[in-house]
Short mmCIF file of C-alpha atoms in Angstrom, two decimals:
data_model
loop_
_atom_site.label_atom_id
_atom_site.label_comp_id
_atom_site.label_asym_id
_atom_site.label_seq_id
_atom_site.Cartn_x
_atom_site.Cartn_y
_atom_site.Cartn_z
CA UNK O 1 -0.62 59.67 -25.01
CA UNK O 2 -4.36 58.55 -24.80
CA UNK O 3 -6.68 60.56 -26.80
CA UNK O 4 -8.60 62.34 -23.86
CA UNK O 5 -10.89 65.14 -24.30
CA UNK O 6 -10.87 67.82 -21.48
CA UNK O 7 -14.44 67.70 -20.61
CA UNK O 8 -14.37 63.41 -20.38
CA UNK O 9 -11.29 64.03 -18.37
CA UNK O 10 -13.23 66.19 -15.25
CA UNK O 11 -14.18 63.50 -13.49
CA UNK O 12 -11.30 61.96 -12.96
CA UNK O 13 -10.04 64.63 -10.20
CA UNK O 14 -10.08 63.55 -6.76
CA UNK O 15 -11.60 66.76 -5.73
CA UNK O 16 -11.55 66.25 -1.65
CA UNK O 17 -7.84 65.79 -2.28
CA UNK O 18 -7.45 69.58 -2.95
CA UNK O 19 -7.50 71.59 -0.72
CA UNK O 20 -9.86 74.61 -1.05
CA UNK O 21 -9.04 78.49 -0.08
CA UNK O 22 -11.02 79.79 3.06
CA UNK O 23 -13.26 82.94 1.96
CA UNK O 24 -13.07 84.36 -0.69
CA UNK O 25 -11.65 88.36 -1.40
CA UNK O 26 -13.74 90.10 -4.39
CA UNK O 27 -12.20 91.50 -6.51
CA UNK O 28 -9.22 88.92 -6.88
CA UNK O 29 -9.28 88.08 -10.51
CA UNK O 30 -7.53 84.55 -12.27
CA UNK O 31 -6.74 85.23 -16.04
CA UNK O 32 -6.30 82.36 -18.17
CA UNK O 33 -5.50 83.30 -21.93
CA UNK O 34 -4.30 80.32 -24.67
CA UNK O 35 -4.95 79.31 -28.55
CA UNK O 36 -8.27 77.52 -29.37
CA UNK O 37 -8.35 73.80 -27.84
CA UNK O 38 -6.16 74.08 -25.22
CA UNK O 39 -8.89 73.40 -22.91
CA UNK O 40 -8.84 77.06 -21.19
CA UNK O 41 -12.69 76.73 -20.52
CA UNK O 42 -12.95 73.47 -18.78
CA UNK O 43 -9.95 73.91 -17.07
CA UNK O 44 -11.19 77.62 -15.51
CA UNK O 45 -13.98 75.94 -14.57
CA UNK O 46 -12.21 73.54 -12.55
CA UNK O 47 -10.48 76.09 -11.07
CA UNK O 48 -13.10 78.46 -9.92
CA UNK O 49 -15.12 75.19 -8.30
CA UNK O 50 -11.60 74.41 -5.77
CA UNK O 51 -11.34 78.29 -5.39
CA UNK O 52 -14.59 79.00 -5.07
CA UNK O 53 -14.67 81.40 -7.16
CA UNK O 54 -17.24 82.78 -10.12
CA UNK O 55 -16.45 81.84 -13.30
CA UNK O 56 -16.93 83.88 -16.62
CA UNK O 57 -16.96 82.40 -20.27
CA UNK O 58 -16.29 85.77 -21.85
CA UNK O 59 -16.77 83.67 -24.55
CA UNK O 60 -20.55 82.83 -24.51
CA UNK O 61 -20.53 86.14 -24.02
CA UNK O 62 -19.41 87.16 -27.85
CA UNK O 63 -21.90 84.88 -28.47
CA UNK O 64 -24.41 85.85 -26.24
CA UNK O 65 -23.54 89.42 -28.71
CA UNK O 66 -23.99 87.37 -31.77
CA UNK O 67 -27.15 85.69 -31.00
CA UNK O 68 -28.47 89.62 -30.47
CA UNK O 69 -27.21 90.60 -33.77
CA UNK O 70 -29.08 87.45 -35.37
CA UNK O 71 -32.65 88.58 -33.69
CA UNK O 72 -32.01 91.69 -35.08
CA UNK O 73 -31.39 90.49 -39.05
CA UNK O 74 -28.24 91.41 -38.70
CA UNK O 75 -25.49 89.94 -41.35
CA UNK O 76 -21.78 89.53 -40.61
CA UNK O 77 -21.02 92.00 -42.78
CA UNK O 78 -23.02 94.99 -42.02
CA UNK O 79 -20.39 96.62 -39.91
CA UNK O 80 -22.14 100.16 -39.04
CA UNK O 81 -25.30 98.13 -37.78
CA UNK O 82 -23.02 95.81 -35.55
CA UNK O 83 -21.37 99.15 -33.88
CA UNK O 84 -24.49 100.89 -33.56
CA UNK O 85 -26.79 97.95 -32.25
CA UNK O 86 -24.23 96.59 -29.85
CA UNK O 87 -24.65 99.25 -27.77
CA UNK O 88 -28.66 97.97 -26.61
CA UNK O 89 -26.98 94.20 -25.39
CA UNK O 90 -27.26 93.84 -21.84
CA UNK O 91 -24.91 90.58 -21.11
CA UNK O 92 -23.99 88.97 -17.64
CA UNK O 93 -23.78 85.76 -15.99
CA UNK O 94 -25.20 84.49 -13.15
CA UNK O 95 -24.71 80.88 -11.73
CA UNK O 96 -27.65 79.00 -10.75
CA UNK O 97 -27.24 75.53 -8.55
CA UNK O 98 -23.62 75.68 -9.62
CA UNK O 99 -23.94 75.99 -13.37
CA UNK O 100 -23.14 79.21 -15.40
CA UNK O 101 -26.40 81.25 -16.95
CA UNK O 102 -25.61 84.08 -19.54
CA UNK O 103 -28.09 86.50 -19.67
CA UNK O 104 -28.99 88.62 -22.26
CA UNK O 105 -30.94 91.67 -21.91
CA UNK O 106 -32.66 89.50 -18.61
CA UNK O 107 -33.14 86.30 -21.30
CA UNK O 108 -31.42 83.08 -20.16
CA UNK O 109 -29.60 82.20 -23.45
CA UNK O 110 -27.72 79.37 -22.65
CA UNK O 111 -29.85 76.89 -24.81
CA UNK O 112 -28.94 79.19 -28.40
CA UNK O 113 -25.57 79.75 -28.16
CA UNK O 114 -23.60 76.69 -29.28
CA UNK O 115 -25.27 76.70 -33.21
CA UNK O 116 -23.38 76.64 -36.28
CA UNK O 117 -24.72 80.39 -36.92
CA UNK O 118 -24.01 82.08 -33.95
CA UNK O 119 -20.66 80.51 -33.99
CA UNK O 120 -19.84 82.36 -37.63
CA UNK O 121 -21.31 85.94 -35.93
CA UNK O 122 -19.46 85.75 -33.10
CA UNK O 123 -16.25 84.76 -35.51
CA UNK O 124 -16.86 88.32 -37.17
CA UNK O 125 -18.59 90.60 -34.82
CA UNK O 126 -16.19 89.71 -32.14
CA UNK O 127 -13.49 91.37 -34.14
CA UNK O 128 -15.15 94.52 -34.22
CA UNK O 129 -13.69 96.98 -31.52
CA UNK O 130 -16.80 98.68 -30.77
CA UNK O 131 -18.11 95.06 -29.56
CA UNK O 132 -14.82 94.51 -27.64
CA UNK O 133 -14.86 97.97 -25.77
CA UNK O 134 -18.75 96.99 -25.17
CA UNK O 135 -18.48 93.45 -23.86
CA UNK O 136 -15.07 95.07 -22.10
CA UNK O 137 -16.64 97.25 -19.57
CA UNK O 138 -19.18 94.05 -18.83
CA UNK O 139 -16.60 91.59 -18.24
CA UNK O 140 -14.53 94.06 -16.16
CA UNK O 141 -17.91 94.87 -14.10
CA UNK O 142 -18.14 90.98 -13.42
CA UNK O 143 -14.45 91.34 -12.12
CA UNK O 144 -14.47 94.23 -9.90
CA UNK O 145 -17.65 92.74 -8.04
CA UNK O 146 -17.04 89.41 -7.82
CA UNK O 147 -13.78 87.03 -7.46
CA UNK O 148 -13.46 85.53 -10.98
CA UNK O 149 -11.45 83.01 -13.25
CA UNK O 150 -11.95 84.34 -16.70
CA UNK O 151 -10.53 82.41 -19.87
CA UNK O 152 -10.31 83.52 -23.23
CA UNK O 153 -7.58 85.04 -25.81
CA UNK O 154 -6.53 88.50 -24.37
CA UNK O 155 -7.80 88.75 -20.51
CA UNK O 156 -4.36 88.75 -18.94
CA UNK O 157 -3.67 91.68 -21.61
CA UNK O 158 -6.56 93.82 -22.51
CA UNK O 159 -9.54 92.57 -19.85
CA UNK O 160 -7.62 92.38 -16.38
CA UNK O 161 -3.89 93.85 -17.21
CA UNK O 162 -3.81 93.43 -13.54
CA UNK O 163 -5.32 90.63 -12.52
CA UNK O 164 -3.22 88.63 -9.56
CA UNK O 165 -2.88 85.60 -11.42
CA UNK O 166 -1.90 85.11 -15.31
CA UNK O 167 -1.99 82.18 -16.92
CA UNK O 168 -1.28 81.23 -20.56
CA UNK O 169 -2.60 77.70 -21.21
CA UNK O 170 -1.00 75.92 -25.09
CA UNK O 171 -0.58 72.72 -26.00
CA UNK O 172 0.35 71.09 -29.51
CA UNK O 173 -1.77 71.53 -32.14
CA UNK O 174 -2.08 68.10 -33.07
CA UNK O 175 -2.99 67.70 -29.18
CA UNK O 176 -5.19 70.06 -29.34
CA UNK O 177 -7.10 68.34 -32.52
CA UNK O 178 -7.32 64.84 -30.86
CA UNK O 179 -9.02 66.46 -27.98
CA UNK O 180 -11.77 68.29 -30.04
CA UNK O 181 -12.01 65.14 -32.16
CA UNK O 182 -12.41 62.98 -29.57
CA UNK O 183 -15.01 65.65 -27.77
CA UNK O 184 -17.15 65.80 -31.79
CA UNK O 185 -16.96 61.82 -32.22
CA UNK O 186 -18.60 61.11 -28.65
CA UNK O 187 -21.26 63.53 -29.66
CA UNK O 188 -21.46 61.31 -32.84
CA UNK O 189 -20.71 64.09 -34.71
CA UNK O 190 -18.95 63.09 -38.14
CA UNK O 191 -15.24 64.75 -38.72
CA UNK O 192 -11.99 64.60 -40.03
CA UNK O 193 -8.71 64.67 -37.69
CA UNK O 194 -6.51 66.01 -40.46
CA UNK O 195 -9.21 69.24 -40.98
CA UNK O 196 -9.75 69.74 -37.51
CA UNK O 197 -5.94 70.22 -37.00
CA UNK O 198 -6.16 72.58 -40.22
CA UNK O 199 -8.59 75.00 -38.79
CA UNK O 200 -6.70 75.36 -35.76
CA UNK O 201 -3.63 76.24 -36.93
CA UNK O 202 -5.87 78.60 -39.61
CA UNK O 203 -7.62 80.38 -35.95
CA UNK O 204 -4.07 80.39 -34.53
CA UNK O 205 -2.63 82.82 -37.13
CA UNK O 206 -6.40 84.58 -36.91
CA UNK O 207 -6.22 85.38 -33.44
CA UNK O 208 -2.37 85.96 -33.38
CA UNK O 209 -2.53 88.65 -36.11
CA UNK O 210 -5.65 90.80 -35.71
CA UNK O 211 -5.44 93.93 -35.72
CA UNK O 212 -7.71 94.38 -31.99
CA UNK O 213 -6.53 92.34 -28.87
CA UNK O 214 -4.65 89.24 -30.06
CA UNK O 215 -4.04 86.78 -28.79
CA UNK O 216 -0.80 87.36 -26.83
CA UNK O 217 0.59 85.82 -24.05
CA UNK O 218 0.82 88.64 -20.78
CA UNK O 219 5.06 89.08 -19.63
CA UNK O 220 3.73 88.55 -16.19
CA UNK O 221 1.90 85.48 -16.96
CA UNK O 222 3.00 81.91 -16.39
CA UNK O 223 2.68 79.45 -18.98
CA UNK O 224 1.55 76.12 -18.61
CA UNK O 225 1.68 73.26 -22.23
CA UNK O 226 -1.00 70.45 -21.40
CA UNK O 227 0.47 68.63 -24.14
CA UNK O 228 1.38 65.84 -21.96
CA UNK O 229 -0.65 66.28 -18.91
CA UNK O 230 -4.13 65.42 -18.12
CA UNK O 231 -6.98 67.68 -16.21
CA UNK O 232 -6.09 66.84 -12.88
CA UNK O 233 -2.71 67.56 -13.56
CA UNK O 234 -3.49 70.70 -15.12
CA UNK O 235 -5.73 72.48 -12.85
CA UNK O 236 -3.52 71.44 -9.73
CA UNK O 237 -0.73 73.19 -11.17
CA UNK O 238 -2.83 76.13 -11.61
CA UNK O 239 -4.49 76.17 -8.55
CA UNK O 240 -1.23 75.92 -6.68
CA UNK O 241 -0.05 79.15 -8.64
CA UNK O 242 -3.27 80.71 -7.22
CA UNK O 243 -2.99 79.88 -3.85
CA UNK O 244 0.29 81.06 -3.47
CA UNK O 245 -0.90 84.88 -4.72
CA UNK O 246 -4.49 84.58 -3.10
CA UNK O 247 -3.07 83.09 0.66
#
């Protein structure tokens, strides 16, 4: 299997080839839960474009919450300030000329959210179930007023229990290595195969065994391995589960 990453492989879908939904119904919500690496984000964003649908990284959203916590002086381990402070973040997304803007408390944020540091908050403070149940009621806002794909560890579960479509996106974790590899190395960032594939299986167990939302996959949801499929392949699978509930 070539050594693809999810993002390099976006171009290669022959988009006028799919055929795209006519109007759209608010309210109708896609939930695509999976480990780390299995390409949930680029593949819901695929998805939303053929549906034409709104799509929300509830996941820039933890971080969105993290970056607050960081103006604020606020460490990963001062618990009682995380649960009280949360409570002042105002996060949504809008999309401007097709691309996704979180907002936070009217900022555009985009630009601060992919650092080392706000990756280690959002690692801790999105543990914390008084940050869930906050960024909960946001995402579920989002839902009810638009129609959404959302992607992250426990929105088929916890987020939108009833969302019309459930989707549970794995692949191998070795797969799942190569492709973040291969994503690091074209951004000439140094690092090691063999460590990458550690951590995963280390976030696996993480997400699989906390306490608050894990990651589970939803009985009603289908479950799709990319471990041998590309993009295209991927997100016309998905999109034909979709149109089959949304037609």
């Amino acid at each position: 299997m070539r050594m693809l990453s999810m993002r390099g492989m976006l171009s290669t879908i022959d988009w006028e080839a799919v055929e795209r939904p006519r109007g759209i119904i608010m309210g109708f919500q896609i939930a695509i839960d999976g480990p780390a690496g299995a390409g949930k984000s680029t593949i819901a964003r695929a998805v939303a474009d053929i549906m034409n649908f709104i799509y929300v990284d509830t996941g820039a959203m933890y971080r969105a919450m993290a970056l607050f916590f960081l103006r604020n002086g606020i460490a990963p381990e001062e618990t009682a300030r995380i649960e009280e402070k949360c409570r002042e973040a105002d996060i949504t997304i809008r999309h401007e000329n097709g691309e996704q803007v979180v907002m936070l408390n009217g900022e555009p944020v985009n630009q601060y959210l992919r650092t080392e540091e706000v990756g280690n908050m959002a690692s801790v403070s999105s543990a914390n179930p008084r940050v869930r149940e906050r960024l909960l009621g946001l995402q579920q806002q989002l839902a009810t007023d638009h129609a959404v794909v959302m992607d992250g560890r426990d929105i088929g579960t916890c987020v939108l229990p009833d969302a019309q479509v459930k989707i549970f996106l794995t692949a191998d974790s070795s797969v799942r290595a190569a492709r973040r590899f291969k994503e690091l190395t074209e951004k000439g960032i140094p690092c090691d195969l063999a460590v990458i594939e550690k951590d995963i299986i280390r976030r696996d167990h993480q997400d699989s065994t906390r306490q608050h939302s894990p990651l589970r996959q939803a009985e009603d949801a289908v479950v799709v391995d990319t471990s041998q499929m590309d993009i295209s392949q991927v997100t016309k699978a998905i999109v034909k589960v979709c149109k089959a509930k949304y037609i």
